[in-house]
PDB file of C-alpha atoms in Angstrom:
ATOM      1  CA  UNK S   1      -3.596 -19.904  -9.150  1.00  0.00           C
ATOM      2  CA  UNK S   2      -2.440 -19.525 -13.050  1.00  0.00           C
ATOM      3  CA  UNK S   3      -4.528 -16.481 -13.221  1.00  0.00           C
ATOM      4  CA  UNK S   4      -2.992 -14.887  -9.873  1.00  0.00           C
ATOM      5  CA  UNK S   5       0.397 -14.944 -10.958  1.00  0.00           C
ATOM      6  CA  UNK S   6       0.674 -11.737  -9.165  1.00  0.00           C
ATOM      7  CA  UNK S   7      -2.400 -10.963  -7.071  1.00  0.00           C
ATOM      8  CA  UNK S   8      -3.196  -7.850  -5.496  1.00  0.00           C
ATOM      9  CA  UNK S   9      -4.399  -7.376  -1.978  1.00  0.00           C
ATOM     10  CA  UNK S  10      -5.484  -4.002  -0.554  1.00  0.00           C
ATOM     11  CA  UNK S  11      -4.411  -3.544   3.137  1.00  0.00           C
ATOM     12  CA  UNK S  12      -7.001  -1.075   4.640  1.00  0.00           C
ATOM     13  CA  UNK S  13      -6.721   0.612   8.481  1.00  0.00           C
ATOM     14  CA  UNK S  14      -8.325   3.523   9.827  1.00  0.00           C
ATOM     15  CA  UNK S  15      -5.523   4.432  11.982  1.00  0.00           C
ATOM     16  CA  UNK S  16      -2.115   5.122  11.298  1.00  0.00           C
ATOM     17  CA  UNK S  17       0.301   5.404  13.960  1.00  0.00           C
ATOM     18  CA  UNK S  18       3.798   5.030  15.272  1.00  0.00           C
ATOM     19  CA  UNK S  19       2.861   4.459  18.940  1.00  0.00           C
ATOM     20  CA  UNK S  20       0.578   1.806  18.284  1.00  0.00           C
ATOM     21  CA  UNK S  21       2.258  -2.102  17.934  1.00  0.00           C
ATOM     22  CA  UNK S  22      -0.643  -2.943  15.902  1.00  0.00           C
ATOM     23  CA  UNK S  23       0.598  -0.310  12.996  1.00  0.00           C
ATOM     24  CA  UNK S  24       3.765  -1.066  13.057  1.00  0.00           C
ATOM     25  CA  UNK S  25       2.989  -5.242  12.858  1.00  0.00           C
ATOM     26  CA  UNK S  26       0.366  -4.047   9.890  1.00  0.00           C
ATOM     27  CA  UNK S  27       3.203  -2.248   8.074  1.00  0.00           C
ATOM     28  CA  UNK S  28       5.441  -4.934   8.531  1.00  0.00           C
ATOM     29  CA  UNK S  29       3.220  -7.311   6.948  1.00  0.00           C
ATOM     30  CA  UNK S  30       2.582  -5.492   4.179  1.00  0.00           C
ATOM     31  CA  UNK S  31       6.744  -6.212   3.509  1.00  0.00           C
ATOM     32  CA  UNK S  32       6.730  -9.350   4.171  1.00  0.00           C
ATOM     33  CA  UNK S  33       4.310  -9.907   1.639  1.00  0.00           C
ATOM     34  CA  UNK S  34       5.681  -8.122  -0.890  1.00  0.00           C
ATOM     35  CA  UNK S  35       8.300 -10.031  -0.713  1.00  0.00           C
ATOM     36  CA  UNK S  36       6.258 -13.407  -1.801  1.00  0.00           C
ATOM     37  CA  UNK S  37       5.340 -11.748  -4.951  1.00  0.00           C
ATOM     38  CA  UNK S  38       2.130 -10.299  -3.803  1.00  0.00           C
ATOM     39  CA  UNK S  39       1.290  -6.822  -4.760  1.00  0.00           C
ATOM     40  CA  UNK S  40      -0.065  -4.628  -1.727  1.00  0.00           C
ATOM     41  CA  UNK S  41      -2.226  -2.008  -2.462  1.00  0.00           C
ATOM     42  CA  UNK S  42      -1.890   0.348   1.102  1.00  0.00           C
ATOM     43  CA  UNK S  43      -4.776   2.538   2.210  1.00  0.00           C
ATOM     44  CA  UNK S  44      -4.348   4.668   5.565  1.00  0.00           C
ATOM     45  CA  UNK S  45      -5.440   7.644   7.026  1.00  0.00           C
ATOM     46  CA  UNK S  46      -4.238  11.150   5.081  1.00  0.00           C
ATOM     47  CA  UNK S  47      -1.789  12.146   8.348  1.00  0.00           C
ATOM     48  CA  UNK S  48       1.638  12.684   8.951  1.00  0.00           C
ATOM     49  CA  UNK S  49       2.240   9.098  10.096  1.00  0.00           C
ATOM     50  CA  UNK S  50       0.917   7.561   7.058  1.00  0.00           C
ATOM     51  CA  UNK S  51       3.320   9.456   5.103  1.00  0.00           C
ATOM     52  CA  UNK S  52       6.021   8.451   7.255  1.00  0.00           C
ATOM     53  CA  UNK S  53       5.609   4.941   7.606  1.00  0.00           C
ATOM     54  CA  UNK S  54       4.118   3.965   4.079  1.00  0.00           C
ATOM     55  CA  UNK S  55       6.027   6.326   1.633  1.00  0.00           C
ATOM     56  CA  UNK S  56       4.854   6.889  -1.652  1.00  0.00           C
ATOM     57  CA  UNK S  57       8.067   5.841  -3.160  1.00  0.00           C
ATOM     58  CA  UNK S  58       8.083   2.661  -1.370  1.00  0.00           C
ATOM     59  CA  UNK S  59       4.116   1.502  -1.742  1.00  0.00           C
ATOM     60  CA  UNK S  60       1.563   1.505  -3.629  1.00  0.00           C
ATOM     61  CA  UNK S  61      -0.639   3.657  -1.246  1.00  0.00           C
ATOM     62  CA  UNK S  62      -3.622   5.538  -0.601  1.00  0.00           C
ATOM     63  CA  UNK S  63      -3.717   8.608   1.706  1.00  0.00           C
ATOM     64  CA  UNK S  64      -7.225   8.961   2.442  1.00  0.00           C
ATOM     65  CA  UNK S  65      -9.256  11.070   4.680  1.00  0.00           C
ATOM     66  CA  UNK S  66     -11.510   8.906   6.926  1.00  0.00           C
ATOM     67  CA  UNK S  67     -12.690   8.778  10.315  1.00  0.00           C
ATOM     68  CA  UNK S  68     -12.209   5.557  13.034  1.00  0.00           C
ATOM     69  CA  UNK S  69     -15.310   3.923  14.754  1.00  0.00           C
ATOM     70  CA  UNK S  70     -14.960   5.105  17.853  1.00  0.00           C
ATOM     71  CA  UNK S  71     -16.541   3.337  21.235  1.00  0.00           C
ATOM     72  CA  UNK S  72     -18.459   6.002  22.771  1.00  0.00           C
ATOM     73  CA  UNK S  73     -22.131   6.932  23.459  1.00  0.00           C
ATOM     74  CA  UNK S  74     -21.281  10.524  22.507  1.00  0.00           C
ATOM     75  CA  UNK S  75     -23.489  11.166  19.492  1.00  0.00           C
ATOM     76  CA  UNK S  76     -21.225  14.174  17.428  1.00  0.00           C
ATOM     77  CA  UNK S  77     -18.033  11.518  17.793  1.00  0.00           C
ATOM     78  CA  UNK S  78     -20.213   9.013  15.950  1.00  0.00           C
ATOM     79  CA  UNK S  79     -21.806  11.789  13.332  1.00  0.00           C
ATOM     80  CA  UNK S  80     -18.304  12.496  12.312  1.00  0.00           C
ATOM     81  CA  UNK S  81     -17.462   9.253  11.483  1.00  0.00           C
ATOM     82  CA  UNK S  82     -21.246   8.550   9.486  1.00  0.00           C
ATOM     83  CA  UNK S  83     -20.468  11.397   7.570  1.00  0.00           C
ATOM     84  CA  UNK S  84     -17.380  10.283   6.083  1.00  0.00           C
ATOM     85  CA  UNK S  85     -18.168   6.850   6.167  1.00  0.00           C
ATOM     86  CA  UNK S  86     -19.900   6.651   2.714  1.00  0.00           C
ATOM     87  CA  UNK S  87     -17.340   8.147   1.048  1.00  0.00           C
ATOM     88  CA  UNK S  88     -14.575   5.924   2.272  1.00  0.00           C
ATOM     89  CA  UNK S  89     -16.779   3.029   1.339  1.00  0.00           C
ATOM     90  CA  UNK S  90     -17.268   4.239  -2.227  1.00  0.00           C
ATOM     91  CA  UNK S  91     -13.724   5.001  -2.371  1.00  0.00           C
ATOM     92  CA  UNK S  92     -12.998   1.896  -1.394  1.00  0.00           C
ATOM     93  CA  UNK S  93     -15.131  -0.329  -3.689  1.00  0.00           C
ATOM     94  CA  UNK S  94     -13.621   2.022  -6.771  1.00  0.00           C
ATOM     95  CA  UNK S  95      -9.837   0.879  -5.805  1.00  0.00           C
ATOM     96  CA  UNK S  96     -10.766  -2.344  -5.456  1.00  0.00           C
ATOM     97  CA  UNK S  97     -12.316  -2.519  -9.001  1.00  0.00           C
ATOM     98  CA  UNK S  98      -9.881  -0.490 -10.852  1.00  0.00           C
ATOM     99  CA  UNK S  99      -6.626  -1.726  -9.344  1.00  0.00           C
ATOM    100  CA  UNK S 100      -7.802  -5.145  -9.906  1.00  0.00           C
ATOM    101  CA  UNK S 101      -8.073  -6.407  -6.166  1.00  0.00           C
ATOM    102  CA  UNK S 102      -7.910  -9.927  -5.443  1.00  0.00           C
ATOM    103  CA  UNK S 103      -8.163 -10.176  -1.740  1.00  0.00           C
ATOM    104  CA  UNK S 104      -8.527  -7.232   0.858  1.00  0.00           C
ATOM    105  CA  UNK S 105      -7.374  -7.105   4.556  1.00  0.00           C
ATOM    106  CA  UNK S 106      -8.194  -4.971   7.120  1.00  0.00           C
ATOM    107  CA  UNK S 107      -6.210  -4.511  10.484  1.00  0.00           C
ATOM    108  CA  UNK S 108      -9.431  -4.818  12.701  1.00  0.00           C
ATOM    109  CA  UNK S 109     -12.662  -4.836  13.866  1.00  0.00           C
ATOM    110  CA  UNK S 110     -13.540  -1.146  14.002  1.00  0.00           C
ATOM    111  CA  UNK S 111     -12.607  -1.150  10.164  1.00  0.00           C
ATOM    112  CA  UNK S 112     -15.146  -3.071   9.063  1.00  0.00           C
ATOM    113  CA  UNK S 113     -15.550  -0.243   6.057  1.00  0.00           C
ATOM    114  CA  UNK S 114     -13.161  -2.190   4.158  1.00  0.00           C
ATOM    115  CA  UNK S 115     -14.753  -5.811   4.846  1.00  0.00           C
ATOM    116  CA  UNK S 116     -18.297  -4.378   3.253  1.00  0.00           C
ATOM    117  CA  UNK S 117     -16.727  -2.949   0.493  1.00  0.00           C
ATOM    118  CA  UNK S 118     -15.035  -6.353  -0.530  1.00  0.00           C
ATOM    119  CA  UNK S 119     -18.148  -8.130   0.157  1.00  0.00           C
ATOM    120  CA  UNK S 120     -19.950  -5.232  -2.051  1.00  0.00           C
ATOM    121  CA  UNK S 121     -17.948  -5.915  -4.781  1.00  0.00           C
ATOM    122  CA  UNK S 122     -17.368  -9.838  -4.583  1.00  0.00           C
ATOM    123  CA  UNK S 123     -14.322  -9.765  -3.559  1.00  0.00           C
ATOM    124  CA  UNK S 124     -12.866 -12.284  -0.763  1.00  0.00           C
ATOM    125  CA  UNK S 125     -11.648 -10.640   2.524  1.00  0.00           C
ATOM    126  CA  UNK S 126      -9.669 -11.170   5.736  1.00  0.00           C
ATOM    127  CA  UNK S 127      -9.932  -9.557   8.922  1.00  0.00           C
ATOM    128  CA  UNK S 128      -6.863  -9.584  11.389  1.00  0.00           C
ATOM    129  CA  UNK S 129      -8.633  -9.209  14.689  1.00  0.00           C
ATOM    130  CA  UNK S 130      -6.613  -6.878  17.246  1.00  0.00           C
ATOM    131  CA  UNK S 131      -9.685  -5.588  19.049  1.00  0.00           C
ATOM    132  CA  UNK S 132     -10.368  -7.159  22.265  1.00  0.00           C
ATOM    133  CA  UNK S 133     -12.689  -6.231  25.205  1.00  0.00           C
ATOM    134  CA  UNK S 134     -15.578  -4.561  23.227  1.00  0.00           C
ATOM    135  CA  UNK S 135     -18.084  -3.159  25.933  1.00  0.00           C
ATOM    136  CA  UNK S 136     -21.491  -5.224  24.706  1.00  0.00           C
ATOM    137  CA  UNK S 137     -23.773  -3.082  22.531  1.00  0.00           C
ATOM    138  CA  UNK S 138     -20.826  -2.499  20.269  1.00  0.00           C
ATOM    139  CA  UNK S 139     -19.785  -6.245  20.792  1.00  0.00           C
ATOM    140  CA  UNK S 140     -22.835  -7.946  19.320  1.00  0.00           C
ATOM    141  CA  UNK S 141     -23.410  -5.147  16.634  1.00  0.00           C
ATOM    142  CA  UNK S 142     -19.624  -5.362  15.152  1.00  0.00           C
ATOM    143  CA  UNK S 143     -18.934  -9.212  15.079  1.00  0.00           C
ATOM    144  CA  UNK S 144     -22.357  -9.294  13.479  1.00  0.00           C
ATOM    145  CA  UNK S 145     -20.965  -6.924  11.062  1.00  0.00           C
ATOM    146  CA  UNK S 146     -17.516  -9.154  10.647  1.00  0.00           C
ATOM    147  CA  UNK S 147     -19.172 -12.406  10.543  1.00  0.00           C
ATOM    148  CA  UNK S 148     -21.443 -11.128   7.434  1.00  0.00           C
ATOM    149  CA  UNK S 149     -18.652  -9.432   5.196  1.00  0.00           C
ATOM    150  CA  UNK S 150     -15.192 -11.699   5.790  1.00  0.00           C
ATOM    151  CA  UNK S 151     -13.850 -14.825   4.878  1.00  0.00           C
ATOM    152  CA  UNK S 152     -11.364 -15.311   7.228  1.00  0.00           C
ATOM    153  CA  UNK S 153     -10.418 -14.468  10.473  1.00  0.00           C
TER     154      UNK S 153
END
């Protein structure tokens, strides 16, 4: 841990929003971990609640523009988010090398982006699973996807 006398971890969520419990527990970790002497690195969403809830004066954050997995069957909802997807992913992997990333967490399931781009670039992950009753094509498919790219649950 000599080497980590500060380490970095890159929080990573595809959705940003005050309504949800899940974003405000995710920004509240990121505090509380500050606190311990680790250094977040925050990437969201580029929207309005992004801005309001991680301030650029207050974090180290990322406002990015990304789509969120989605659990449809409707093909155009999916072809948005493939079409952004490996841009996010490349974005991610340069963040984590250039800000020095030692661990990265992401706030669920669906963002999975952020567990292959750790994995990508050697880098040890968490996932903080929220996502519960996943109809089953998506079910298999995604904790398929987790159980390949984390290291922790």
């Amino acid at each position: 841990m000599n080497q980590l006398q500060h380490p970095k971890v890159l929080f990573f969520t595809t959705i940003m929003s005050w309504e949800g419990g899940a974003c405000r527990a995710f920004r509240e970790a990121v505090k509380r971990v500050a606190t311990q002497g680790i250094e977040p690195v925050v990437v969201v969403p580029e929207c309005p609640d992004s801005h309001e809830m991680f301030p650029k004066n207050d974090f180290d954050v990322v406002y990015m523009k990304m789509q969120r997995p989605r659990r449809t069957w409707k093909p155009w909802i999916h072809s948005r988010y493939l079409t952004l997807f490996p841009s996010t992913f490349l974005h991610l992997r340069r963040l984590i090398r250039e800000k020095g990333i030692h661990l990265v967490h992401f706030n669920e399931l669906m963002d999975f982006v952020g567990g292959m781009a750790a994995r990508s670039c050697g880098v040890p992950c968490v996932c903080h699973v929220r996502a519960h009753r996943l109809p089953n094509p998506y079910r298999w498919l995604l904790l398929s996807m987790l159980k390949a790219t984390v290291d922790a649950i």
